Tab-separated table of C-alpha atoms in Angstrom:
chain	number	residue	atom	x	y	z
A	1	MET	CA	29.038	169.019	95.697
A	2	GLN	CA	31.443	171.962	95.957
A	3	LYS	CA	35.209	171.484	96.073
A	4	PHE	CA	37.013	171.066	99.388
A	5	ASP	CA	40.349	170.152	100.937
A	6	PHE	CA	39.971	167.778	103.881
A	7	CYS	CA	42.673	166.318	106.109
A	8	CYS	CA	42.049	165.066	109.636
A	9	PRO	CA	45.069	163.008	110.704
A	10	THR	CA	44.098	162.464	114.359
A	11	GLU	CA	43.977	158.808	115.364
A	12	VAL	CA	40.974	158.018	117.574
A	13	VAL	CA	40.689	155.148	120.029
A	14	PHE	CA	36.971	155.009	120.850
A	15	GLY	CA	34.924	152.906	123.254
A	16	ALA	CA	34.850	151.466	126.750
A	17	GLY	CA	38.314	151.385	128.288
A	18	ALA	CA	39.893	153.356	125.437
A	19	GLU	CA	42.172	155.288	127.811
A	20	ARG	CA	43.919	152.045	128.819
A	21	GLU	CA	45.715	152.147	125.470
A	22	LEU	CA	47.406	155.462	126.262
A	23	GLY	CA	50.695	154.137	127.650
A	24	LYS	CA	51.233	151.628	124.860
A	25	LYS	CA	50.413	154.116	122.137
A	26	LEU	CA	52.643	156.856	123.539
A	27	LYS	CA	55.511	154.395	123.909
A	28	ASP	CA	55.062	153.459	120.259
A	29	PHE	CA	55.286	157.164	119.405
A	30	GLY	CA	58.583	157.395	121.284
A	31	ALA	CA	57.392	159.479	124.247
A	32	LYS	CA	59.675	159.480	127.272
A	33	LYS	CA	58.691	162.511	129.347
A	34	PRO	CA	55.073	163.623	128.838
A	35	LEU	CA	53.401	166.574	130.528
A	36	VAL	CA	49.896	165.674	131.753
A	37	LEU	CA	47.481	168.608	132.095
A	38	TYR	CA	44.112	168.506	133.850
A	39	GLY	CA	41.490	170.829	135.290
A	40	GLY	CA	39.743	171.219	138.611
A	41	GLY	CA	40.533	167.925	140.264
A	42	SER	CA	37.668	165.571	139.396
A	43	VAL	CA	40.122	163.276	137.606
A	44	LYS	CA	42.001	162.965	140.880
A	45	LYS	CA	38.890	162.183	142.896
A	46	ASN	CA	37.622	159.507	140.529
A	47	GLY	CA	41.030	157.875	140.187
A	48	LEU	CA	41.500	158.522	136.478
A	49	LEU	CA	44.665	160.593	136.927
A	50	ASP	CA	46.325	157.910	139.061
A	51	ASN	CA	45.393	155.235	136.530
A	52	ILE	CA	46.848	157.274	133.683
A	53	LEU	CA	50.081	158.010	135.537
A	54	SER	CA	50.438	154.362	136.523
A	55	ASP	CA	49.916	153.294	132.921
A	56	LEU	CA	52.540	155.738	131.666
A	57	LYS	CA	55.017	154.597	134.333
A	58	GLN	CA	54.486	150.935	133.432
A	59	HIS	CA	55.427	151.794	129.876
A	60	GLY	CA	58.683	153.455	130.935
A	61	MET	CA	57.625	157.121	130.955
A	62	GLU	CA	58.394	159.737	133.586
A	63	ALA	CA	55.324	161.972	133.544
A	64	LEU	CA	55.127	165.541	134.819
A	65	VAL	CA	51.719	166.712	136.045
A	66	LYS	CA	50.120	170.161	136.177
A	67	GLY	CA	46.505	170.740	137.205
A	68	GLY	CA	44.359	173.817	137.536
A	69	VAL	CA	43.118	174.506	133.999
A	70	GLU	CA	40.026	176.722	134.273
A	71	PRO	CA	36.980	176.973	132.016
A	72	ASN	CA	37.623	179.591	129.336
A	73	PRO	CA	41.324	178.658	129.650
A	74	ARG	CA	43.750	181.422	130.558
A	75	VAL	CA	46.919	182.512	128.824
A	76	GLY	CA	48.655	182.875	132.197
A	77	PHE	CA	48.327	179.153	132.911
A	78	VAL	CA	49.562	178.313	129.422
A	79	ARG	CA	52.683	180.419	129.920
A	80	GLU	CA	53.373	178.701	133.248
A	81	ALA	CA	53.027	175.261	131.665
A	82	ILE	CA	55.284	176.226	128.762
A	83	ALA	CA	57.957	177.425	131.189
A	84	LEU	CA	57.655	174.219	133.219
A	85	GLY	CA	57.801	172.023	130.155
A	86	THR	CA	60.837	173.857	128.813
A	87	GLU	CA	62.668	173.520	132.121
A	88	LYS	CA	61.932	169.791	132.452
A	89	GLY	CA	62.554	168.777	128.845
A	90	ILE	CA	59.043	167.602	128.030
A	91	ASP	CA	58.647	165.706	124.738
A	92	PHE	CA	54.884	165.025	124.654
A	93	VAL	CA	51.723	166.727	125.978
A	94	VAL	CA	48.700	164.847	127.325
A	95	ALA	CA	45.344	166.554	127.935
A	96	LEU	CA	43.138	164.860	130.501
A	97	GLY	CA	39.713	166.552	130.461
A	98	GLY	CA	37.261	168.424	128.252
A	99	GLY	CA	37.598	171.229	125.741
A	100	SER	CA	39.258	173.737	128.066
A	101	VAL	CA	42.014	171.317	129.045
A	102	ILE	CA	42.506	170.203	125.450
A	103	ASP	CA	42.672	173.774	124.120
A	104	THR	CA	45.160	174.618	126.855
A	105	ALA	CA	47.258	171.589	125.942
A	106	LYS	CA	47.240	172.614	122.281
A	107	ALA	CA	48.600	176.030	123.160
A	108	VAL	CA	51.224	174.495	125.449
A	109	ALA	CA	52.311	172.048	122.739
A	110	ILE	CA	52.652	174.893	120.234
A	111	GLY	CA	54.467	177.085	122.743
A	112	LEU	CA	56.959	174.335	123.566
A	113	GLY	CA	57.547	173.808	119.866
A	114	ASN	CA	58.198	177.514	119.271
A	115	PRO	CA	60.054	178.730	122.384
A	116	SER	CA	61.228	181.974	120.785
A	117	TYR	CA	57.699	183.381	120.605
A	118	ASP	CA	55.119	184.434	123.185
A	119	ILE	CA	52.020	182.285	122.914
A	120	TRP	CA	49.571	185.210	122.980
A	121	ARG	CA	51.393	188.250	121.637
A	122	ASP	CA	53.075	186.446	118.754
A	123	ILE	CA	51.175	183.247	117.992
A	124	TRP	CA	47.571	183.815	119.117
A	125	GLN	CA	47.617	187.354	117.725
A	126	LYS	CA	48.854	185.825	114.441
A	127	ARG	CA	51.973	187.931	114.142
A	128	VAL	CA	53.981	184.777	113.405
A	129	VAL	CA	53.082	181.357	112.033
A	130	PRO	CA	54.356	178.517	114.234
A	131	GLN	CA	56.467	175.937	112.440
A	132	LYS	CA	55.918	172.944	114.710
A	133	ALA	CA	54.418	171.690	117.971
A	134	LEU	CA	55.071	168.896	120.405
A	135	PRO	CA	52.868	165.835	119.808
A	136	LEU	CA	49.588	165.915	121.713
A	137	ALA	CA	47.348	163.153	123.072
A	138	THR	CA	43.916	163.727	124.597
A	139	VAL	CA	41.860	161.662	127.025
A	140	VAL	CA	38.339	163.062	126.799
A	141	THR	CA	36.133	163.381	129.894
A	142	LEU	CA	33.330	165.558	128.460
A	143	ALA	CA	31.523	165.375	125.123
A	144	ALA	CA	31.475	169.007	124.057
A	145	ALA	CA	33.965	171.052	122.069
A	146	GLY	CA	35.202	168.288	119.782
A	147	SER	CA	38.672	169.720	120.298
A	148	GLU	CA	39.998	166.162	120.357
A	149	MET	CA	39.832	166.119	116.526
A	150	SER	CA	39.816	169.791	115.546
A	151	ASP	CA	42.468	172.180	114.285
A	152	SER	CA	41.212	174.953	116.558
A	153	ALA	CA	41.815	176.158	120.093
A	154	VAL	CA	40.519	179.119	122.081
A	155	LEU	CA	42.274	181.066	124.839
A	156	THR	CA	41.257	183.947	127.087
A	157	ASN	CA	43.648	186.753	127.957
A	158	GLU	CA	42.710	187.510	131.551
A	159	GLU	CA	44.403	190.911	131.379
A	160	THR	CA	42.519	192.273	128.331
A	161	LEU	CA	39.400	190.053	128.652
A	162	GLN	CA	39.835	189.026	125.020
A	163	LYS	CA	38.822	185.500	124.047
A	164	ARG	CA	40.329	184.471	120.732
A	165	GLY	CA	40.606	181.337	118.641
A	166	LEU	CA	43.397	179.993	116.476
A	167	ASN	CA	42.931	177.509	113.639
A	168	ILE	CA	46.152	175.878	112.436
A	169	VAL	CA	47.222	172.372	111.516
A	170	TYR	CA	49.470	172.125	114.587
A	171	ASN	CA	46.380	172.173	116.802
A	172	ARG	CA	45.415	168.689	115.601
A	173	PRO	CA	46.061	166.101	118.326
A	174	LEU	CA	48.195	163.174	117.244
A	175	ILE	CA	45.849	160.739	119.003
A	176	SER	CA	42.682	160.960	121.103
A	177	PHE	CA	41.188	158.446	123.501
A	178	VAL	CA	37.405	158.636	123.843
A	179	ASN	CA	35.712	156.435	126.431
A	180	PRO	CA	32.103	157.678	126.767
A	181	ALA	CA	31.907	156.245	130.290
A	182	LEU	CA	34.474	158.822	131.426
A	183	THR	CA	31.817	161.514	130.898
A	184	TYR	CA	29.501	160.044	133.563
A	185	THR	CA	30.939	162.120	136.406
A	186	ALA	CA	30.609	165.488	134.643
A	187	PRO	CA	28.098	167.873	136.288
A	188	LYS	CA	24.714	167.905	134.570
A	189	TYR	CA	25.032	171.568	133.595
A	190	GLN	CA	28.366	170.907	131.886
A	191	VAL	CA	26.877	167.948	130.020
A	192	ALA	CA	24.082	170.225	128.765
A	193	ALA	CA	26.529	172.954	127.789
A	194	GLY	CA	28.553	170.334	125.965
A	195	VAL	CA	25.495	169.179	124.041
A	196	ALA	CA	24.850	172.802	123.069
A	197	ASP	CA	28.448	173.215	121.929
A	198	ILE	CA	28.238	170.121	119.706
A	199	PHE	CA	25.021	171.436	118.202
A	200	MET	CA	26.496	174.877	117.602
A	201	HIS	CA	29.707	173.610	116.006
A	202	THR	CA	27.566	171.870	113.427
A	203	ILE	CA	25.013	174.592	112.819
A	204	GLU	CA	27.738	177.238	112.432
A	205	ARG	CA	28.883	175.250	109.392
A	206	TYR	CA	25.388	174.432	108.164
A	207	PHE	CA	24.362	178.023	107.518
A	208	ALA	CA	26.676	178.983	104.679
A	209	ARG	CA	26.564	180.819	101.370
A	210	GLU	CA	27.476	177.798	99.249
A	211	LYS	CA	24.666	175.690	97.784
A	212	ASN	CA	24.314	172.136	96.457
A	213	ASN	CA	26.265	170.192	99.083
A	214	PHE	CA	23.695	167.426	99.461
A	215	MET	CA	25.877	164.832	101.187
A	216	THR	CA	27.316	167.366	103.609
A	217	ASP	CA	23.764	168.502	104.401
A	218	GLN	CA	22.755	164.897	105.100
A	219	ILE	CA	25.663	164.402	107.497
A	220	ALA	CA	25.043	167.684	109.308
A	221	GLU	CA	21.272	167.258	109.578
A	222	GLY	CA	21.652	163.679	110.815
A	223	LEU	CA	24.161	164.783	113.420
A	224	LEU	CA	21.899	167.608	114.617
A	225	ARG	CA	18.916	165.262	114.960
A	226	THR	CA	21.101	162.804	116.867
A	227	VAL	CA	22.269	165.524	119.258
A	228	VAL	CA	18.691	166.648	119.919
A	229	HIS	CA	17.554	163.105	120.695
A	230	PHE	CA	20.500	161.684	122.618
A	231	GLY	CA	21.460	164.988	124.217
A	232	GLN	CA	18.188	165.057	126.095
A	233	GLN	CA	18.460	161.351	126.861
A	234	ALA	CA	21.941	161.812	128.316
A	235	LEU	CA	20.500	164.314	130.796
A	236	GLU	CA	17.486	162.188	131.668
A	237	LYS	CA	19.288	158.859	132.140
A	238	GLU	CA	22.221	158.713	134.526
A	239	ASN	CA	25.256	156.758	133.319
A	240	ASP	CA	23.553	155.791	130.051
A	241	TYR	CA	26.312	154.487	127.780
A	242	GLU	CA	24.214	154.565	124.618
A	243	SER	CA	23.429	158.269	124.808
A	244	ARG	CA	26.905	159.234	126.011
A	245	SER	CA	28.545	157.247	123.215
A	246	GLU	CA	26.356	158.876	120.574
A	247	ILE	CA	27.005	162.428	121.712
A	248	SER	CA	30.718	161.660	122.176
A	249	TYR	CA	30.872	160.549	118.553
A	250	CYS	CA	28.865	163.597	117.474
A	251	ALA	CA	31.287	165.868	119.343
A	252	MET	CA	34.199	164.586	117.274
A	253	LEU	CA	32.366	164.863	113.951
A	254	SER	CA	30.978	168.300	114.769
A	255	HIS	CA	34.395	169.946	114.849
A	256	ASN	CA	36.684	167.926	112.585
A	257	ASP	CA	35.269	169.814	109.550
A	258	LEU	CA	33.340	166.852	108.111
A	259	THR	CA	29.975	168.562	108.609
A	260	GLY	CA	31.110	171.627	106.664
A	261	LEU	CA	32.837	170.201	103.593
A	262	GLY	CA	32.202	172.303	100.517
A	263	ARG	CA	31.156	175.281	102.601
A	264	THR	CA	32.648	178.342	104.267
A	265	LYS	CA	32.455	178.306	108.054
A	266	ASP	CA	30.423	181.138	109.556
A	267	PHE	CA	31.010	181.074	113.330
A	268	SER	CA	29.376	184.453	113.918
A	269	VAL	CA	27.638	183.130	117.009
A	270	HIS	CA	30.921	181.852	118.408
A	271	LYS	CA	32.406	185.305	118.018
A	272	LEU	CA	29.382	186.860	119.739
A	273	GLY	CA	29.591	184.294	122.525
A	274	HIS	CA	33.332	184.663	123.010
A	275	GLU	CA	32.890	188.285	124.043
A	276	LEU	CA	30.338	187.242	126.656
A	277	SER	CA	32.682	184.564	128.011
A	278	GLY	CA	35.635	186.936	127.975
A	279	ARG	CA	33.778	189.670	129.846
A	280	PHE	CA	31.547	187.650	132.188
A	281	ASP	CA	33.396	184.296	132.388
A	282	VAL	CA	30.240	182.351	131.475
A	283	THR	CA	30.232	178.774	130.195
A	284	HIS	CA	31.011	178.592	126.493
A	285	GLY	CA	28.025	176.514	125.368
A	286	ALA	CA	25.640	178.710	127.345
A	287	SER	CA	27.083	181.877	125.827
A	288	LEU	CA	26.262	180.508	122.372
A	289	THR	CA	22.670	179.522	123.054
A	290	SER	CA	22.005	182.882	124.723
A	291	VAL	CA	22.503	184.735	121.419
A	292	TRP	CA	21.755	182.150	118.707
A	293	GLY	CA	18.042	182.940	118.414
A	294	SER	CA	18.725	186.658	118.184
A	295	TRP	CA	21.358	186.047	115.505
A	296	ALA	CA	19.067	183.689	113.582
A	297	ARG	CA	16.162	186.136	113.477
A	298	LYS	CA	18.545	188.874	112.356
A	299	VAL	CA	20.012	186.918	109.423
A	300	CYS	CA	17.096	184.647	108.496
A	301	LYS	CA	15.959	186.934	105.691
A	302	ASN	CA	19.353	186.448	104.052
A	303	ASP	CA	18.359	182.880	103.067
A	304	VAL	CA	14.827	181.950	104.114
A	305	PRO	CA	14.815	178.651	102.144
A	306	ARG	CA	17.915	177.496	104.010
A	307	PHE	CA	16.317	178.167	107.389
A	308	ALA	CA	13.148	176.438	106.174
A	309	GLN	CA	15.170	173.375	105.116
A	310	TYR	CA	16.778	173.284	108.543
A	311	ALA	CA	13.384	173.637	110.235
A	312	ARG	CA	11.872	170.725	108.311
A	313	ASN	CA	14.852	168.351	108.224
A	314	VAL	CA	16.163	168.900	111.741
A	315	MET	CA	13.359	170.304	113.870
A	316	GLY	CA	10.489	168.411	112.217
A	317	VAL	CA	8.502	171.484	111.162
A	318	ALA	CA	5.626	170.560	108.813
A	319	GLU	CA	4.737	174.090	107.651
A	320	ASP	CA	4.665	174.503	103.819
A	321	ASP	CA	5.318	178.241	103.784
A	322	ASP	CA	9.098	178.826	103.913
A	323	ALA	CA	8.962	182.061	105.905
A	324	LYS	CA	6.702	180.564	108.565
A	325	ALA	CA	8.705	177.328	108.650
A	326	ALA	CA	11.953	179.252	109.128
A	327	LEU	CA	10.644	181.113	112.165
A	328	LEU	CA	9.158	177.930	113.636
A	329	GLY	CA	12.539	176.248	113.259
A	330	ILE	CA	14.202	179.034	115.221
A	331	GLU	CA	11.542	178.787	117.932
A	332	ARG	CA	11.925	175.019	118.229
A	333	THR	CA	15.678	175.343	118.461
A	334	GLU	CA	15.318	177.732	121.379
A	335	GLU	CA	12.812	175.321	122.954
A	336	PHE	CA	15.423	172.570	122.651
A	337	PHE	CA	18.052	174.758	124.311
A	338	GLU	CA	15.699	175.522	127.181
A	339	ALA	CA	14.702	171.842	127.482
A	340	ILE	CA	18.319	170.952	128.256
A	341	GLY	CA	18.695	173.867	130.654
A	342	MET	CA	20.545	176.264	128.381
A	343	PRO	CA	19.778	180.016	128.273
A	344	THR	CA	18.264	181.883	125.332
A	345	CYS	CA	18.906	185.464	126.491
A	346	PHE	CA	21.153	187.466	128.807
A	347	SER	CA	18.979	187.228	131.907
A	348	LYS	CA	18.764	183.435	131.592
A	349	LEU	CA	22.525	183.352	131.029
A	350	GLY	CA	22.838	184.858	134.493
A	351	ILE	CA	24.466	188.171	133.588
A	352	GLY	CA	21.313	190.286	133.872
A	353	ILE	CA	20.066	192.940	131.482
A	354	GLN	CA	22.990	195.102	130.391
A	355	ASN	CA	23.104	198.880	129.942
A	356	GLU	CA	23.797	200.612	126.639
A	357	THR	CA	27.449	201.163	127.494
A	358	MET	CA	28.012	197.443	127.910
A	359	LEU	CA	26.321	196.706	124.586
A	360	ASP	CA	28.685	199.223	122.995
A	361	TYR	CA	31.630	197.490	124.664
A	362	LEU	CA	30.595	194.012	123.488
A	363	ALA	CA	30.101	195.136	119.895
A	364	ASP	CA	33.394	197.022	120.012
A	365	MET	CA	35.282	193.963	121.265
A	366	CYS	CA	33.543	191.741	118.727
A	367	THR	CA	34.765	193.922	115.863
A	368	ASP	CA	38.205	194.695	117.312
A	369	LYS	CA	37.278	198.346	117.725
A	370	LYS	CA	35.150	198.496	114.557
A	371	THR	CA	37.945	197.258	112.304
A	372	HIS	CA	36.375	193.901	111.388
A	373	ILE	CA	33.082	192.353	110.371
A	374	ILE	CA	32.149	188.847	111.469
A	375	GLY	CA	30.625	185.896	109.664
A	376	ALA	CA	30.348	184.606	106.102
A	377	PHE	CA	26.724	183.490	105.751
A	378	CYS	CA	25.542	187.020	106.509
A	379	PRO	CA	28.466	189.309	107.416
A	380	LEU	CA	27.697	191.620	110.338
A	381	ASP	CA	29.257	194.993	111.108
A	382	TYR	CA	29.405	196.874	114.411
A	383	GLU	CA	25.846	198.220	114.287
A	384	GLU	CA	24.363	194.871	113.241
A	385	ILE	CA	26.282	193.036	115.957
A	386	ARG	CA	25.009	195.524	118.489
A	387	GLU	CA	21.456	194.836	117.306
A	388	VAL	CA	21.939	191.137	117.948
A	389	TYR	CA	23.253	191.794	121.456
A	390	LYS	CA	20.376	194.199	122.090
A	391	SER	CA	17.852	191.579	120.973
A	392	ALA	CA	19.372	189.054	123.409
A	393	ASN	CA	19.471	191.660	126.189
A	394	ARG	CA	16.279	190.664	127.945
């Protein structure tokens, strides 16, 4: 086992009715005026928002509410929420939703904790290191990004079409409430995209340069097998608590760093997918599956035994020859993506086949105008990134 430094301080309240503990817990933390953020309105229709606000009020808190968070969350909304929170004297941030709402709330909490700096220009562009953030609580309504336990958040600048992530300790929520039953009302496509996201957060850590991390491999491979099994079951069985609870748990573990201990994160596919989301506003999980197979075939030769191990231990490939097993594992992964309704190329993603100029643009954005390479498992430069996009462009 290789050395690592692991700290994940987020408290998790998990299970049926978990969100009913929100008011009591926030009162114990000393919250008096929380800002509650949510997305498109489903939490209003199903009564969750009213229940949360009532709970907070019963525990002596005067909550401020702001809805309208969009998928691929926008910097403009974050700035508005920071301004509102500053004006009203907010002392706590509550995210009510999935990954987009939680990532937005993280940025708002950091912005309110560092009012002298612009959230995008200074903090997200890493010109300054924030020194604090307001405490953050999450109430999860979609098993997907695992942002409820992670130190990362992603924002899209709607003016430049850049989608960028930030990994810092202040992105860790103080507490997260995970009731799998709250995911029942999510649209089927979003559930599938969430399953894909969980899978990808794990596999982006699994393919790494470091060797001999047996226990970490066991955790990651077990999680991936669980996602394949219960992810499909969650789509086949409506309101199935067993499957929703399993993938909700997997979502948390997939992005709290446990599945990558002793290894260097790669996240090449996330970078490739972010440019697709930034340019075409496509769903995050779908952007990842649309390019993963092309990435995998490009880098497979870098470590054929690793891909063969993945094929046998996760995808059940019985082939003895490593090279053949590796390719079969990639094929079966794409079959899994398609089985849950996720795309495996640009046309299935819904953006159509792109011209050469657009491929140039995507590769240029991915490398910040050819100034960076991406990845750690198999670092890719501009030309190699363009080859991956070209392979997916069908």
